[in-house]
GROMACS .gro file of C-alpha atoms in nm:
model
  411
    1MET     CA    1   0.010   0.022   0.002
    2LYS     CA    2   0.077   0.360  -0.073
    3ARG     CA    3   0.091   0.615   0.194
    4GLU     CA    4  -0.108   0.820  -0.013
    5ASP     CA    5  -0.398   0.518  -0.037
    6ILE     CA    6  -0.415   0.548   0.357
    7LYS     CA    7  -0.770   0.649   0.456
    8ARG     CA    8  -0.817   0.584   0.825
    9ARG     CA    9  -0.603   0.631   1.139
   10PRO     CA   10  -0.568   0.535   1.429
   11LEU     CA   11  -0.356   0.294   1.132
   12SER     CA   12  -0.520  -0.068   1.141
   13ASP     CA   13  -0.243  -0.383   1.151
   14THR     CA   14  -0.356  -0.490   0.778
   15THR     CA   15  -0.251  -0.128   0.679
   16ILE     CA   16   0.099  -0.110   0.893
   17GLU     CA   17   0.178  -0.422   0.729
   18SER     CA   18   0.110  -0.362   0.381
   19LEU     CA   19   0.299  -0.032   0.413
   20GLU     CA   20   0.567   0.006   0.117
   21PRO     CA   21   0.863   0.150   0.166
   22GLU     CA   22   1.032   0.437   0.011
   23ALA     CA   23   1.359   0.586  -0.132
   24THR     CA   24   1.361   0.769   0.217
   25MET     CA   25   1.270   0.723   0.569
   26TYR     CA   26   0.906   0.839   0.634
   27ARG     CA   27   0.660   0.853   0.906
   28GLU     CA   28   0.310   0.812   0.936
   29ARG     CA   29   0.065   0.928   1.229
   30HIS     CA   30  -0.055   0.658   1.391
   31ALA     CA   31  -0.241   0.861   1.650
   32ASP     CA   32  -0.216   1.095   1.935
   33GLY     CA   33   0.137   1.159   1.877
   34VAL     CA   34   0.262   0.828   1.776
   35TYR     CA   35   0.403   0.769   1.473
   36LEU     CA   36   0.469   0.506   1.207
   37ARG     CA   37   0.843   0.495   1.121
   38VAL     CA   38   0.901   0.296   0.790
   39LYS     CA   39   1.268   0.263   0.674
   40PRO     CA   40   1.382   0.180   0.290
   41ASP     CA   41   1.483  -0.154   0.383
   42GLY     CA   42   1.097  -0.224   0.518
   43GLY     CA   43   1.194  -0.196   0.890
   44LYS     CA   44   0.906  -0.037   1.092
   45ASP     CA   45   0.889   0.082   1.464
   46TRP     CA   46   0.716   0.313   1.654
   47GLN     CA   47   0.839   0.691   1.778
   48LEU     CA   48   0.658   0.940   1.977
   49ARG     CA   49   0.685   1.303   1.904
   50TYR     CA   50   0.670   1.559   2.198
   51LYS     CA   51   0.742   1.878   2.264
   52ARG     CA   52   1.044   1.936   2.491
   53PRO     CA   53   1.083   2.175   2.828
   54ASP     CA   54   1.279   2.429   2.593
   55GLY     CA   55   0.955   2.442   2.301
   56LYS     CA   56   1.137   2.223   2.103
   57TRP     CA   57   0.981   1.894   1.901
   58THR     CA   58   1.139   1.599   1.918
   59TRP     CA   59   1.108   1.213   1.860
   60MET     CA   60   1.131   0.922   2.162
   61GLY     CA   61   1.160   0.580   2.013
   62LEU     CA   62   0.904   0.338   2.136
   63GLY     CA   63   0.965   0.028   1.983
   64GLY     CA   64   0.967  -0.227   1.672
   65TYR     CA   65   0.667  -0.299   1.530
   66GLY     CA   66   0.511  -0.677   1.535
   67LYS     CA   67   0.354  -0.901   1.745
   68ALA     CA   68   0.647  -1.089   1.887
   69GLY     CA   69   0.707  -1.014   2.273
   70HIS     CA   70   0.919  -0.750   2.223
   71GLN     CA   71   0.729  -0.588   1.980
   72LEU     CA   72   0.463  -0.369   1.974
   73THR     CA   73   0.114  -0.337   1.788
   74GLY     CA   74  -0.034  -0.002   1.698
   75GLN     CA   75  -0.288  -0.024   2.056
   76GLU     CA   76   0.018  -0.116   2.238
   77ALA     CA   77   0.218   0.167   2.092
   78ARG     CA   78  -0.090   0.380   2.209
   79HIS     CA   79  -0.100   0.211   2.543
   80LYS     CA   80   0.296   0.290   2.575
   81ALA     CA   81   0.289   0.620   2.459
   82ASN     CA   82   0.026   0.693   2.722
   83GLU     CA   83   0.152   0.528   3.000
   84LEU     CA   84   0.527   0.730   2.962
   85ALA     CA   85   0.295   1.059   2.939
   86ARG     CA   86   0.126   0.955   3.307
   87LYS     CA   87   0.444   0.857   3.455
   88ALA     CA   88   0.610   1.184   3.365
   89LYS     CA   89   0.297   1.394   3.500
   90ALA     CA   90   0.296   1.187   3.839
   91GLU     CA   91   0.661   1.193   3.852
   92GLY     CA   92   0.685   1.591   3.771
   93ILE     CA   93   0.964   1.543   3.526
   94ALA     CA   94   1.019   1.608   3.186
   95LEU     CA   95   0.936   1.331   2.906
   96SER     CA   96   1.245   1.292   2.801
   97GLU     CA   97   1.379   1.167   3.125
   98VAL     CA   98   1.095   0.875   3.162
   99ASN     CA   99   1.285   0.648   2.963
  100LYS     CA  100   1.623   0.661   3.180
  101PRO     CA  101   1.687   0.348   3.346
  102SER     CA  102   1.716   0.515   3.674
  103VAL     CA  103   1.390   0.662   3.651
  104LEU     CA  104   1.158   0.405   3.472
  105VAL     CA  105   1.179   0.036   3.444
  106ILE     CA  106   0.944  -0.076   3.149
  107GLN     CA  107   0.747  -0.386   3.297
  108PRO     CA  108   0.604  -0.678   3.051
  109ALA     CA  109   0.326  -0.609   2.873
  110GLU     CA  110   0.009  -0.723   3.118
  111THR     CA  111  -0.146  -1.017   3.036
  112PHE     CA  112  -0.535  -1.058   2.992
  113ALA     CA  113  -0.490  -1.343   3.323
  114VAL     CA  114  -0.368  -1.080   3.497
  115LEU     CA  115  -0.611  -0.825   3.409
  116MET     CA  116  -0.907  -1.092   3.464
  117SER     CA  117  -0.770  -1.182   3.794
  118GLU     CA  118  -0.783  -0.783   3.912
  119TRP     CA  119  -1.131  -0.795   3.755
  120LEU     CA  120  -1.243  -1.097   3.964
  121GLU     CA  121  -1.112  -0.969   4.273
  122THR     CA  122  -1.315  -0.638   4.222
  123LYS     CA  123  -1.654  -0.883   4.238
  124ARG     CA  124  -1.547  -1.054   4.533
  125GLY     CA  125  -1.749  -1.015   4.811
  126LYS     CA  126  -2.032  -0.816   4.597
  127TRP     CA  127  -2.123  -1.144   4.398
  128ALA     CA  128  -2.297  -1.455   4.575
  129THR     CA  129  -2.000  -1.716   4.632
  130ASP     CA  130  -2.163  -1.980   4.386
  131THR     CA  131  -2.165  -1.682   4.132
  132TYR     CA  132  -1.822  -1.587   4.160
  133ILE     CA  133  -1.696  -1.947   4.160
  134ARG     CA  134  -1.911  -2.021   3.860
  135THR     CA  135  -1.740  -1.717   3.658
  136LYS     CA  136  -1.393  -1.772   3.764
  137ARG     CA  137  -1.433  -2.131   3.660
  138MET     CA  138  -1.590  -2.036   3.338
  139LEU     CA  139  -1.327  -1.798   3.222
  140GLU     CA  140  -1.058  -2.049   3.326
  141LEU     CA  141  -1.201  -2.311   3.121
  142HIS     CA  142  -1.307  -2.132   2.835
  143VAL     CA  143  -1.059  -1.825   2.834
  144ALA     CA  144  -0.769  -1.871   2.983
  145PRO     CA  145  -0.576  -2.097   2.790
  146VAL     CA  146  -0.640  -1.943   2.507
  147MET     CA  147  -0.601  -1.565   2.590
  148GLY     CA  148  -0.444  -1.555   2.913
  149GLU     CA  149  -0.073  -1.510   2.851
  150ARG     CA  150  -0.156  -1.288   2.599
  151ALA     CA  151  -0.127  -0.883   2.639
  152PHE     CA  152  -0.431  -0.767   2.624
  153VAL     CA  153  -0.388  -0.471   2.441
  154SER     CA  154  -0.290  -0.625   2.157
  155ILE     CA  155  -0.571  -0.882   2.154
  156GLN     CA  156  -0.750  -0.815   1.830
  157PRO     CA  157  -1.123  -0.799   1.832
  158ALA     CA  158  -1.124  -1.104   1.537
  159GLU     CA  159  -0.923  -1.285   1.762
  160TRP     CA  160  -1.215  -1.269   2.036
  161PHE     CA  161  -1.491  -1.351   1.765
  162ALA     CA  162  -1.274  -1.662   1.674
  163LEU     CA  163  -1.306  -1.787   2.045
  164PHE     CA  164  -1.654  -1.682   2.076
  165GLN     CA  165  -1.765  -1.876   1.745
  166SER     CA  166  -1.569  -2.192   1.903
  167ILE     CA  167  -1.790  -2.171   2.226
  168GLU     CA  168  -2.092  -2.147   1.994
  169ARG     CA  169  -2.030  -2.382   1.811
  170GLN     CA  170  -2.042  -2.635   2.080
  171GLY     CA  171  -2.369  -2.525   2.155
  172ILE     CA  172  -2.333  -2.382   2.569
  173ILE     CA  173  -2.542  -2.069   2.466
  174GLU     CA  174  -2.552  -1.982   2.779
  175THR     CA  175  -2.193  -2.030   2.869
  176LEU     CA  176  -2.114  -1.786   2.526
  177SER     CA  177  -2.341  -1.487   2.623
  178LYS     CA  178  -2.186  -1.531   2.998
  179THR     CA  179  -1.823  -1.562   2.916
  180ARG     CA  180  -1.856  -1.276   2.644
  181SER     CA  181  -2.002  -1.026   2.898
  182SER     CA  182  -1.768  -1.094   3.131
  183CYS     CA  183  -1.492  -1.020   2.863
  184ARG     CA  184  -1.635  -0.727   2.786
  185ASP     CA  185  -1.655  -0.584   3.125
  186ILE     CA  186  -1.295  -0.679   3.182
  187TYR     CA  187  -1.177  -0.422   2.931
  188THR     CA  188  -1.430  -0.218   3.030
  189PHE     CA  189  -1.260  -0.233   3.397
  190ALA     CA  190  -0.921  -0.150   3.210
  191GLN     CA  191  -1.090   0.140   2.986
  192ILE     CA  192  -1.127   0.304   3.369
  193GLN     CA  193  -0.835   0.280   3.487
  194GLY     CA  194  -0.634   0.420   3.137
  195ARG     CA  195  -0.509   0.077   3.074
  196ALA     CA  196  -0.691   0.006   2.744
  197GLN     CA  197  -0.781   0.244   2.489
  198VAL     CA  198  -1.075   0.023   2.301
  199ASN     CA  199  -1.290  -0.234   2.414
  200PRO     CA  200  -1.236  -0.495   2.109
  201ILE     CA  201  -1.565  -0.710   2.265
  202ASP     CA  202  -1.785  -0.418   2.152
  203GLY     CA  203  -2.054  -0.487   1.879
  204GLN     CA  204  -2.000  -0.879   1.910
  205HIS     CA  205  -2.290  -0.979   2.043
  206LYS     CA  206  -2.485  -0.860   1.700
  207PHE     CA  207  -2.304  -1.154   1.531
  208LEU     CA  208  -2.331  -1.446   1.846
  209ALA     CA  209  -2.618  -1.665   1.912
  210ALA     CA  210  -2.839  -1.516   2.214
  211SER     CA  211  -2.928  -1.683   2.530
  212LYS     CA  212  -3.308  -1.706   2.593
  213ASN     CA  213  -3.387  -1.674   2.924
  214GLN     CA  214  -3.587  -1.967   2.996
  215ASN     CA  215  -3.713  -2.134   3.319
  216LEU     CA  216  -3.548  -2.373   3.449
  217PRO     CA  217  -3.695  -2.746   3.410
  218HIS     CA  218  -3.975  -2.825   3.638
  219VAL     CA  219  -4.215  -3.081   3.611
  220PRO     CA  220  -4.592  -2.999   3.520
  221GLN     CA  221  -4.808  -2.960   3.821
  222ASP     CA  222  -5.008  -3.310   3.772
  223GLU     CA  223  -4.667  -3.475   3.831
  224ILE     CA  224  -4.572  -3.317   4.178
  225SER     CA  225  -4.719  -3.571   4.364
  226GLU     CA  226  -4.489  -3.857   4.199
  227LEU     CA  227  -4.171  -3.582   4.248
  228ILE     CA  228  -4.241  -3.592   4.605
  229ARG     CA  229  -4.302  -3.956   4.640
  230ASP     CA  230  -3.984  -4.014   4.448
  231ILE     CA  231  -3.768  -3.747   4.659
  232ARG     CA  232  -3.937  -3.868   4.990
  233GLY     CA  233  -3.774  -4.225   4.926
  234PHE     CA  234  -3.447  -4.117   4.783
  235GLY     CA  235  -3.198  -4.330   4.930
  236SER     CA  236  -2.953  -4.095   5.076
  237ARG     CA  237  -3.186  -3.997   5.390
  238PRO     CA  238  -2.969  -3.658   5.434
  239ILE     CA  239  -2.980  -3.578   5.055
  240ALA     CA  240  -3.385  -3.682   5.099
  241ILE     CA  241  -3.426  -3.413   5.333
  242GLY     CA  242  -3.253  -3.151   5.192
  243LEU     CA  243  -3.442  -3.179   4.832
  244GLN     CA  244  -3.755  -3.226   5.066
  245LEU     CA  245  -3.645  -2.843   5.229
  246LEU     CA  246  -3.566  -2.704   4.932
  247MET     CA  247  -3.936  -2.803   4.804
  248LEU     CA  248  -4.051  -2.639   5.127
  249LEU     CA  249  -3.854  -2.350   5.160
  250ALA     CA  250  -3.809  -2.246   4.784
  251VAL     CA  251  -3.499  -2.098   4.849
  252ARG     CA  252  -3.202  -2.087   4.600
  253PRO     CA  253  -3.005  -2.440   4.578
  254SER     CA  254  -2.677  -2.263   4.712
  255GLU     CA  255  -2.855  -2.114   4.977
  256LEU     CA  256  -2.965  -2.444   5.128
  257ARG     CA  257  -2.650  -2.617   5.038
  258GLU     CA  258  -2.408  -2.383   5.205
  259ALA     CA  259  -2.622  -2.342   5.539
  260GLN     CA  260  -2.530  -2.375   5.859
  261TRP     CA  261  -2.676  -2.455   6.201
  262ALA     CA  262  -2.589  -2.121   6.376
  263GLU     CA  263  -2.845  -1.952   6.139
  264PHE     CA  264  -3.176  -2.137   6.217
  265ASP     CA  265  -3.388  -2.056   6.543
  266CYS     CA  266  -3.607  -2.338   6.581
  267LYS     CA  267  -3.810  -2.194   6.866
  268LYS     CA  268  -3.903  -1.910   6.670
  269LYS     CA  269  -3.904  -2.115   6.360
  270LEU     CA  270  -3.720  -1.873   6.180
  271TRP     CA  271  -3.393  -1.919   5.937
  272THR     CA  272  -3.154  -1.576   5.899
  273VAL     CA  273  -2.961  -1.614   5.520
  274PRO     CA  274  -2.708  -1.408   5.540
  275SER     CA  275  -2.664  -1.117   5.320
  276GLU     CA  276  -2.335  -1.238   5.090
  277ARG     CA  277  -2.539  -1.565   5.031
  278LYS     CA  278  -2.838  -1.372   4.901
  279LYS     CA  279  -2.827  -1.283   4.527
  280GLU     CA  280  -3.020  -0.940   4.637
  281ARG     CA  281  -2.745  -0.878   4.893
  282ARG     CA  282  -2.939  -0.843   5.172
  283GLU     CA  283  -3.002  -1.021   5.482
  284PHE     CA  284  -3.322  -1.249   5.464
  285GLN     CA  285  -3.597  -1.424   5.716
  286LEU     CA  286  -3.750  -1.695   5.659
  287PRO     CA  287  -4.015  -1.823   5.811
  288LEU     CA  288  -4.009  -2.227   5.883
  289ALA     CA  289  -4.335  -2.456   5.837
  290SER     CA  290  -4.357  -2.745   6.150
  291GLN     CA  291  -4.272  -3.010   5.889
  292ALA     CA  292  -3.942  -2.763   5.784
  293ILE     CA  293  -3.848  -2.779   6.180
  294LYS     CA  294  -3.925  -3.191   6.172
  295LEU     CA  295  -3.686  -3.203   5.882
  296LEU     CA  296  -3.445  -2.977   6.031
  297GLN     CA  297  -3.418  -3.185   6.358
  298GLU     CA  298  -3.393  -3.469   6.201
  299LEU     CA  299  -3.102  -3.355   5.969
  300GLN     CA  300  -2.919  -3.279   6.293
  301GLU     CA  301  -2.841  -3.640   6.350
  302TYR     CA  302  -2.654  -3.666   6.001
  303SER     CA  303  -2.434  -3.369   6.055
  304ALA     CA  304  -2.210  -3.520   6.309
  305GLY     CA  305  -2.141  -3.184   6.495
  306SER     CA  306  -2.069  -2.966   6.171
  307LEU     CA  307  -2.098  -2.647   6.128
  308TRP     CA  308  -2.309  -2.712   5.823
  309LEU     CA  309  -2.622  -2.871   5.736
  310PHE     CA  310  -2.477  -3.078   5.437
  311PRO     CA  311  -2.131  -3.123   5.528
  312GLY     CA  312  -1.896  -3.219   5.289
  313ARG     CA  313  -1.781  -3.586   5.177
  314ASP     CA  314  -1.426  -3.493   5.251
  315ASP     CA  315  -1.426  -3.208   5.499
  316ARG     CA  316  -1.684  -3.229   5.697
  317MET     CA  317  -1.571  -2.969   5.911
  318ASN     CA  318  -1.484  -2.690   5.660
  319ALA     CA  319  -1.695  -2.720   5.341
  320PRO     CA  320  -2.035  -2.835   5.244
  321ILE     CA  321  -2.129  -3.072   4.975
  322SER     CA  322  -2.070  -3.014   4.598
  323ASN     CA  323  -2.312  -2.790   4.443
  324MET     CA  324  -2.355  -3.086   4.181
  325THR     CA  325  -2.488  -3.319   4.433
  326PHE     CA  326  -2.906  -3.205   4.474
  327ASN     CA  327  -2.877  -3.214   4.078
  328GLN     CA  328  -2.702  -3.533   4.059
  329ALA     CA  329  -2.978  -3.692   4.316
  330LEU     CA  330  -3.281  -3.560   4.065
  331HIS     CA  331  -3.096  -3.728   3.781
  332ARG     CA  332  -3.083  -4.060   3.932
  333MET     CA  333  -3.449  -4.074   4.036
  334GLY     CA  334  -3.510  -4.008   3.641
  335TYR     CA  335  -3.569  -3.626   3.618
  336LYS     CA  336  -3.274  -3.497   3.399
  337ASP     CA  337  -3.375  -3.209   3.195
  338ARG     CA  338  -3.737  -3.234   3.381
  339GLN     CA  339  -3.663  -3.122   3.722
  340THR     CA  340  -3.360  -2.904   3.876
  341PRO     CA  341  -3.330  -2.820   4.219
  342HIS     CA  342  -3.380  -2.439   4.095
  343GLY     CA  343  -3.690  -2.520   3.941
  344LEU     CA  344  -3.867  -2.622   4.281
  345ARG     CA  345  -3.912  -2.249   4.343
  346HIS     CA  346  -4.122  -2.242   4.051
  347LEU     CA  347  -4.330  -2.513   4.136
  348PHE     CA  348  -4.363  -2.309   4.493
  349SER     CA  349  -4.472  -2.005   4.265
  350THR     CA  350  -4.667  -2.158   4.011
  351THR     CA  351  -4.896  -2.358   4.281
  352ALA     CA  352  -4.899  -2.038   4.506
  353ASN     CA  353  -5.039  -1.821   4.251
  354ASN     CA  354  -5.257  -2.057   4.072
  355ALA     CA  355  -5.416  -2.075   4.411
  356GLY     CA  356  -5.495  -1.744   4.459
  357LYS     CA  357  -5.233  -1.619   4.687
  358ASP     CA  358  -5.115  -1.245   4.691
  359TYR     CA  359  -4.832  -1.209   4.453
  360ARG     CA  360  -4.723  -0.972   4.687
  361ILE     CA  361  -4.666  -1.228   4.912
  362VAL     CA  362  -4.576  -1.484   4.738
  363ASP     CA  363  -4.236  -1.268   4.531
  364SER     CA  364  -4.157  -1.186   4.878
  365ALA     CA  365  -4.163  -1.537   4.996
  366LEU     CA  366  -3.896  -1.597   4.685
  367ALA     CA  367  -3.698  -1.287   4.813
  368HIS     CA  368  -3.767  -1.106   4.469
  369LYS     CA  369  -3.636  -0.753   4.452
  370ILE     CA  370  -3.973  -0.527   4.431
  371LYS     CA  371  -3.904  -0.342   4.069
  372GLY     CA  372  -4.064   0.049   3.927
  373VAL     CA  373  -4.232   0.274   4.123
  374GLU     CA  374  -4.321   0.011   4.391
  375ALA     CA  375  -3.990  -0.068   4.526
  376VAL     CA  376  -3.972   0.275   4.672
  377TYR     CA  377  -4.256   0.293   4.878
  378ASN     CA  378  -4.323  -0.098   4.957
  379LYS     CA  379  -4.067  -0.175   5.239
  380ALA     CA  380  -4.278  -0.422   5.375
  381SER     CA  381  -4.088  -0.777   5.469
  382TYR     CA  382  -4.494  -0.921   5.521
  383LEU     CA  383  -4.301  -1.179   5.805
  384ASP     CA  384  -4.636  -1.289   5.932
  385GLN     CA  385  -4.828  -1.327   5.589
  386ARG     CA  386  -4.511  -1.531   5.483
  387ARG     CA  387  -4.538  -1.764   5.802
  388GLU     CA  388  -4.862  -1.827   5.675
  389LEU     CA  389  -4.815  -1.942   5.339
  390MET     CA  390  -4.517  -2.142   5.432
  391GLN     CA  391  -4.680  -2.333   5.626
  392TRP     CA  392  -4.987  -2.357   5.358
  393TRP     CA  393  -4.740  -2.503   5.125
  394ALA     CA  394  -4.586  -2.764   5.324
  395ASP     CA  395  -4.946  -2.878   5.403
  396HIS     CA  396  -5.026  -2.877   5.025
  397ILE     CA  397  -4.752  -3.095   4.986
  398ASP     CA  398  -4.847  -3.338   5.227
  399ALA     CA  399  -5.204  -3.343   5.106
  400LEU     CA  400  -5.047  -3.414   4.737
  401ALA     CA  401  -4.857  -3.700   4.886
  402CYS     CA  402  -5.156  -3.814   5.067
  403GLN     CA  403  -5.347  -3.819   4.785
  404LEU     CA  404  -5.106  -4.035   4.559
  405GLU     CA  405  -5.137  -4.272   4.816
  406ARG     CA  406  -5.485  -4.318   4.795
  407VAL     CA  407  -5.475  -4.353   4.412
  408LYS     CA  408  -5.234  -4.635   4.460
  409SER     CA  409  -5.429  -4.789   4.732
  410ALA     CA  410  -5.753  -4.758   4.501
  411SER     CA  411  -5.584  -4.926   4.213
   0.00000   0.00000   0.00000
């Protein structure tokens, strides 16, 4: 490409690579004082044009052009120029002094793995523990092996798009959506710190499959009786109790799986779920039906002095059971792709609403966050009403189980 054919700036890597040398050295403006120097032998490097304290313009070398470890792409050259300017301002020195070894030691390019780790740290404590762990594992599995050791400012949009397409081809669209969203947020984190000028993930969602918000699998209303029977008859009694409690309490699986005995007051029939385990990031008091109290008392016989309601198999004193335990139990009962632990909340909500229960009480029992204008004025916890509702739900479950037994006896 001839230099007169350049149409856009900053210069793209394609433009830079195709620029032809001339008989004499020449420079082409890239952006923000950063210039590409093209030598007669075809060599290319980056230079920064700046004004000295005496008012005269001069040049500073930034490094050669390329994608090897010691070279700089266009984006990396801009990033380095910005870093030098920021360092000079912070130190109160002339830009010409910044490159001297006594003042500045140039650090290796920051990797995406480093940036990802810093971003994840900002989410620790803000997210529920399960959300943090799932996101971290997702990025470590799908992103880190490909992009982790790359300088994050050098990774091009096309490279990110190729990675996302590889996830899309696996058919895991929800993972694709969450991975893309997380990576975009990671670059936004870098942008607000002045460590990246552009976000290479922007706009890519328009050309990738979109996830569909679907209810988690749950059986139809006419199969709830059989589900109750199968759960109550499951081979592992502690897990059977856990699934019954999930159904009775309509909480998220992680909230029950990570529950500790100190959170329960059986005399007051209350479970206080700490804010750090609630998606809404606020403490939540959940009334316990008499059936739930009875199950908790039985469960204590199996916990063997552990802090946890459901102590882990390998470390009973320091960790709860795996996040897949309840799900695997339902699989073994034959409910794979038909009923999930989280889907038990849907059964409660659907049944209660179909029975004409006040939707505000039902939503409050599910700890759903109130939205819109109502959120400004409605601060009620509906504790007494929720106590009645949860006892109704527990009695309804018992009635469904008895109804199934009568049908079996009659046949």
